[in-house]
Amino acid sequence: MSISLLLLGLLGSGCASLLSAPRVGSGSLRLRGGAEEANGADDRALSMDEITEKLNKVPTFVMMGEDGGFVALHLREGGRAICFFSEPEEAQAVLNMTREAHPDQAIKLVTIGLGNALKLCKDSEEDEGAKEAFSSFDGHLRVQGPNQIMSSVEPKLKSMLVTAGFEEGSWQFPVFMCEQLVGQEMLPVFLNPREIHAAWKLNNLDPEKLPDKFIMMDVRMMMADMQKEGSGMPWEK
């Protein structure tokens, strides 16, 4: 069972108004830590279990069939993938199209924490048990970032991954930070630049001082930094 993400691409360019701005807290990962801690006073390395637990506070959305199995999609660039969407509106749009194409099938969206979704994607390629579980699947697993921005940020993310010593892989997933929004009690990490704009407005900051550039990295780069002792970032908080 599959449906082309090309249709989702059309939603991103021609029907942007259908995607409502998310609440600041719904799509951002808020990690607590003071400004002094961010300079290295409390920046111990985290274990993968701790990182997964933190990332699980952010939901992703994936389609599942009536048999309890994941529903795969045909990708624009070719091949198939099981997609964990970070944007609920995009996941709902794909679900609606899939139901229209397969009205006889009971398909639903289920929520999986971002940490567990990333672990599934990684284990399906590296863990022998997980590879066996997905052995009959001829595609890959991926976390799908906001469709409206992915085409513009993917080349940069690929370059950053390779420069940092990572494989670019079959998918990328951006996270964003804004230095001006780092407070004494939290370090906000966002999954979409529009959430930075919303956070700026929510905190009654001068719109004229909103920066036009934000810090961006792939989530795998952030996770690697979270595992480093003395990274200078208070990931534990």
CSV table of C-alpha atoms in Angstrom, one decimal:
chain,number,residue,atom,x,y,z
A,1,MET,CA,0.0,0.0,0.0
A,2,SER,CA,1.6,3.3,-1.0
A,3,ILE,CA,1.0,6.8,-2.3
A,4,SER,CA,3.3,9.4,-3.8
A,5,LEU,CA,4.8,12.2,-1.7
A,6,LEU,CA,4.7,14.3,-4.9
A,7,LEU,CA,1.2,15.2,-3.9
A,8,LEU,CA,2.4,16.4,-0.6
A,9,GLY,CA,5.0,18.5,-2.4
A,10,LEU,CA,2.2,20.2,-4.2
A,11,LEU,CA,0.5,21.0,-0.9
A,12,GLY,CA,3.7,22.6,0.3
A,13,SER,CA,3.9,25.0,-2.6
A,14,GLY,CA,0.4,25.7,-3.6
A,15,CYS,CA,-1.6,25.3,-0.4
A,16,ALA,CA,0.7,26.7,2.2
A,17,SER,CA,-2.3,28.3,4.0
A,18,LEU,CA,-3.6,24.9,4.9
A,19,LEU,CA,-0.7,24.3,7.2
A,20,SER,CA,-1.5,26.4,10.3
A,21,ALA,CA,1.3,27.8,12.5
A,22,PRO,CA,2.0,25.3,15.3
A,23,ARG,CA,2.0,26.2,19.0
A,24,VAL,CA,5.5,27.0,20.2
A,25,GLY,CA,5.5,24.2,22.7
A,26,SER,CA,4.1,21.6,20.3
A,27,GLY,CA,7.0,21.2,18.0
A,28,SER,CA,10.0,22.5,19.9
A,29,LEU,CA,12.3,20.7,22.2
A,30,ARG,CA,12.8,22.8,25.3
A,31,LEU,CA,16.0,21.8,27.2
A,32,ARG,CA,16.5,23.6,30.4
A,33,GLY,CA,19.8,25.2,31.3
A,34,GLY,CA,21.0,28.6,32.4
A,35,ALA,CA,23.2,31.0,30.4
A,36,GLU,CA,26.2,30.2,32.6
A,37,GLU,CA,25.6,26.5,32.3
A,38,ALA,CA,25.6,26.9,28.5
A,39,ASN,CA,29.1,28.2,28.7
A,40,GLY,CA,30.2,24.8,30.0
A,41,ALA,CA,29.5,24.6,33.7
A,42,ASP,CA,27.0,21.8,33.4
A,43,ASP,CA,27.5,20.0,30.1
A,44,ARG,CA,28.1,16.3,30.9
A,45,ALA,CA,27.7,13.8,28.1
A,46,LEU,CA,24.3,12.1,27.9
A,47,SER,CA,23.7,8.4,27.2
A,48,MET,CA,21.7,7.4,24.2
A,49,ASP,CA,18.9,6.3,26.5
A,50,GLU,CA,18.8,9.8,28.0
A,51,ILE,CA,18.8,11.4,24.6
A,52,THR,CA,16.0,9.2,23.4
A,53,GLU,CA,14.0,10.0,26.5
A,54,LYS,CA,14.4,13.8,25.9
A,55,LEU,CA,13.6,13.6,22.2
A,56,ASN,CA,10.5,11.5,22.9
A,57,LYS,CA,8.9,14.6,24.3
A,58,VAL,CA,8.4,15.6,20.7
A,59,PRO,CA,5.8,13.6,18.7
A,60,THR,CA,6.1,12.2,15.2
A,61,PHE,CA,3.2,10.8,13.2
A,62,VAL,CA,3.3,7.6,11.1
A,63,MET,CA,0.6,5.7,9.2
A,64,MET,CA,-0.3,2.2,10.4
A,65,GLY,CA,-2.6,-0.4,8.8
A,66,GLU,CA,-5.3,-2.5,10.4
A,67,ASP,CA,-2.8,-5.3,10.8
A,68,GLY,CA,-0.6,-3.2,13.0
A,69,GLY,CA,2.1,-2.7,10.4
A,70,PHE,CA,3.5,0.6,9.1
A,71,VAL,CA,2.3,1.9,5.8
A,72,ALA,CA,5.0,2.8,3.3
A,73,LEU,CA,5.0,5.6,0.8
A,74,HIS,CA,6.4,6.0,-2.7
A,75,LEU,CA,8.9,8.9,-2.7
A,76,ARG,CA,9.2,11.6,-5.3
A,77,GLU,CA,12.9,10.7,-5.8
A,78,GLY,CA,12.1,7.0,-6.2
A,79,GLY,CA,11.9,4.1,-3.8
A,80,ARG,CA,9.7,3.6,-0.8
A,81,ALA,CA,9.9,4.7,2.8
A,82,ILE,CA,8.1,4.5,6.1
A,83,CYS,CA,7.8,8.1,7.1
A,84,PHE,CA,7.7,9.6,10.6
A,85,PHE,CA,6.3,13.1,10.1
A,86,SER,CA,7.2,15.9,12.4
A,87,GLU,CA,4.3,18.1,11.0
A,88,PRO,CA,0.9,16.8,12.0
A,89,GLU,CA,-0.9,18.7,9.2
A,90,GLU,CA,1.4,17.0,6.6
A,91,ALA,CA,0.8,13.6,8.1
A,92,GLN,CA,-2.9,14.2,8.1
A,93,ALA,CA,-2.8,15.3,4.5
A,94,VAL,CA,-1.0,12.1,3.4
A,95,LEU,CA,-3.4,10.0,5.5
A,96,ASN,CA,-6.4,11.6,3.8
A,97,MET,CA,-5.0,10.9,0.3
A,98,THR,CA,-4.1,7.4,1.3
A,99,ARG,CA,-7.6,6.7,2.5
A,100,GLU,CA,-9.1,8.1,-0.7
A,101,ALA,CA,-6.8,5.8,-2.7
A,102,HIS,CA,-7.6,2.8,-0.5
A,103,PRO,CA,-11.1,3.2,0.9
A,104,ASP,CA,-11.3,-0.5,1.7
A,105,GLN,CA,-8.4,-0.3,4.1
A,106,ALA,CA,-8.5,0.9,7.7
A,107,ILE,CA,-5.5,3.2,8.0
A,108,LYS,CA,-4.8,5.5,10.9
A,109,LEU,CA,-2.1,7.8,12.2
A,110,VAL,CA,-0.2,6.8,15.3
A,111,THR,CA,2.1,8.9,17.4
A,112,ILE,CA,5.7,7.8,18.2
A,113,GLY,CA,8.2,9.9,20.1
A,114,LEU,CA,11.0,11.5,18.0
A,115,GLY,CA,13.6,9.6,20.0
A,116,ASN,CA,12.0,6.2,19.3
A,117,ALA,CA,11.4,7.1,15.6
A,118,LEU,CA,15.1,8.0,15.2
A,119,LYS,CA,16.1,4.8,17.0
A,120,LEU,CA,13.9,2.7,14.7
A,121,CYS,CA,15.4,4.4,11.6
A,122,LYS,CA,19.0,3.7,12.9
A,123,ASP,CA,18.3,0.2,14.1
A,124,SER,CA,16.6,-0.8,10.8
A,125,GLU,CA,20.0,-0.2,9.1
A,126,GLU,CA,22.4,-1.3,11.9
A,127,ASP,CA,20.8,-3.7,14.4
A,128,GLU,CA,20.6,-7.3,13.3
A,129,GLY,CA,17.3,-7.9,15.0
A,130,ALA,CA,15.7,-4.9,13.6
A,131,LYS,CA,17.1,-5.6,10.1
A,132,GLU,CA,15.5,-9.0,10.3
A,133,ALA,CA,12.2,-7.5,11.3
A,134,PHE,CA,12.2,-5.3,8.3
A,135,SER,CA,13.8,-7.8,5.9
A,136,SER,CA,10.7,-8.1,3.7
A,137,PHE,CA,10.5,-4.3,3.3
A,138,ASP,CA,12.2,-3.0,0.1
A,139,GLY,CA,12.5,0.6,1.3
A,140,HIS,CA,13.9,2.5,4.3
A,141,LEU,CA,12.7,4.3,7.4
A,142,ARG,CA,13.0,8.1,7.7
A,143,VAL,CA,12.0,11.0,9.8
A,144,GLN,CA,10.3,13.6,7.6
A,145,GLY,CA,10.9,17.3,8.3
A,146,PRO,CA,8.6,20.1,7.2
A,147,ASN,CA,8.0,19.6,3.5
A,148,GLN,CA,7.9,23.4,2.9
A,149,ILE,CA,11.5,23.9,3.9
A,150,MET,CA,13.2,20.5,3.2
A,151,SER,CA,14.0,21.2,-0.5
A,152,SER,CA,15.9,24.4,0.5
A,153,VAL,CA,17.8,23.0,3.5
A,154,GLU,CA,18.6,19.4,2.3
A,155,PRO,CA,21.7,20.4,0.2
A,156,LYS,CA,23.2,22.4,3.1
A,157,LEU,CA,22.5,19.6,5.6
A,158,LYS,CA,24.1,17.1,3.4
A,159,SER,CA,27.2,19.3,3.1
A,160,MET,CA,27.3,19.8,6.9
A,161,LEU,CA,27.0,16.1,7.6
A,162,VAL,CA,29.8,15.2,5.3
A,163,THR,CA,32.0,18.0,6.7
A,164,ALA,CA,31.4,16.8,10.2
A,165,GLY,CA,32.3,13.2,9.3
A,166,PHE,CA,28.8,11.7,9.0
A,167,GLU,CA,27.3,9.9,6.1
A,168,GLU,CA,24.6,12.0,4.4
A,169,GLY,CA,22.3,9.0,4.4
A,170,SER,CA,19.0,8.7,2.5
A,171,TRP,CA,17.3,11.5,4.6
A,172,GLN,CA,18.1,14.5,6.6
A,173,PHE,CA,16.2,16.2,9.5
A,174,PRO,CA,17.0,19.8,10.5
A,175,VAL,CA,16.8,21.3,14.0
A,176,PHE,CA,17.1,25.1,14.6
A,177,MET,CA,18.3,27.3,17.4
A,178,CYS,CA,18.3,31.1,17.9
A,179,GLU,CA,20.9,32.5,20.3
A,180,GLN,CA,18.8,35.4,21.1
A,181,LEU,CA,16.1,33.1,22.6
A,182,VAL,CA,18.4,31.2,24.9
A,183,GLY,CA,17.3,32.1,28.5
A,184,GLN,CA,18.7,31.5,31.9
A,185,GLU,CA,16.4,28.4,32.4
A,186,MET,CA,16.1,26.9,29.0
A,187,LEU,CA,17.8,26.2,25.7
A,188,PRO,CA,15.0,25.9,23.0
A,189,VAL,CA,15.6,23.8,20.0
A,190,PHE,CA,13.0,24.1,17.2
A,191,LEU,CA,11.9,21.9,14.3
A,192,ASN,CA,10.7,24.7,12.1
A,193,PRO,CA,11.9,28.3,11.7
A,194,ARG,CA,8.3,29.6,11.9
A,195,GLU,CA,8.3,28.4,15.5
A,196,ILE,CA,11.2,30.8,16.2
A,197,HIS,CA,9.1,33.6,14.8
A,198,ALA,CA,6.2,32.5,17.1
A,199,ALA,CA,8.4,32.3,20.1
A,200,TRP,CA,9.8,35.8,19.4
A,201,LYS,CA,6.3,37.2,19.3
A,202,LEU,CA,5.2,35.2,22.3
A,203,ASN,CA,8.0,36.7,24.4
A,204,ASN,CA,7.1,40.3,23.2
A,205,LEU,CA,10.5,40.9,21.6
A,206,ASP,CA,11.1,43.7,19.2
A,207,PRO,CA,10.1,42.4,15.7
A,208,GLU,CA,12.7,44.7,14.2
A,209,LYS,CA,15.4,42.8,16.0
A,210,LEU,CA,14.4,39.3,14.9
A,211,PRO,CA,17.5,37.8,13.2
A,212,ASP,CA,17.2,36.7,9.6
A,213,LYS,CA,19.5,33.7,10.1
A,214,PHE,CA,19.3,30.9,12.7
A,215,ILE,CA,21.6,28.1,13.7
A,216,MET,CA,20.8,24.9,11.8
A,217,MET,CA,22.1,21.4,12.0
A,218,ASP,CA,21.0,17.8,11.3
A,219,VAL,CA,19.5,16.1,14.3
A,220,ARG,CA,22.2,13.5,14.2
A,221,MET,CA,24.8,16.2,14.6
A,222,MET,CA,22.9,17.5,17.7
A,223,MET,CA,22.7,14.0,19.1
A,224,ALA,CA,26.4,13.5,18.7
A,225,ASP,CA,27.1,16.7,20.5
A,226,MET,CA,24.8,15.6,23.3
A,227,GLN,CA,27.1,12.6,23.8
A,228,LYS,CA,30.2,14.7,24.2
A,229,GLU,CA,31.7,15.6,27.5
A,230,GLY,CA,32.4,19.4,27.7
A,231,SER,CA,30.4,20.3,24.6
A,232,GLY,CA,29.6,23.7,26.1
A,233,MET,CA,25.8,23.1,25.9
A,234,PRO,CA,23.7,22.1,28.9
A,235,TRP,CA,21.9,19.2,27.3
A,236,GLU,CA,21.3,17.5,30.7
A,237,LYS,CA,18.9,20.3,31.6
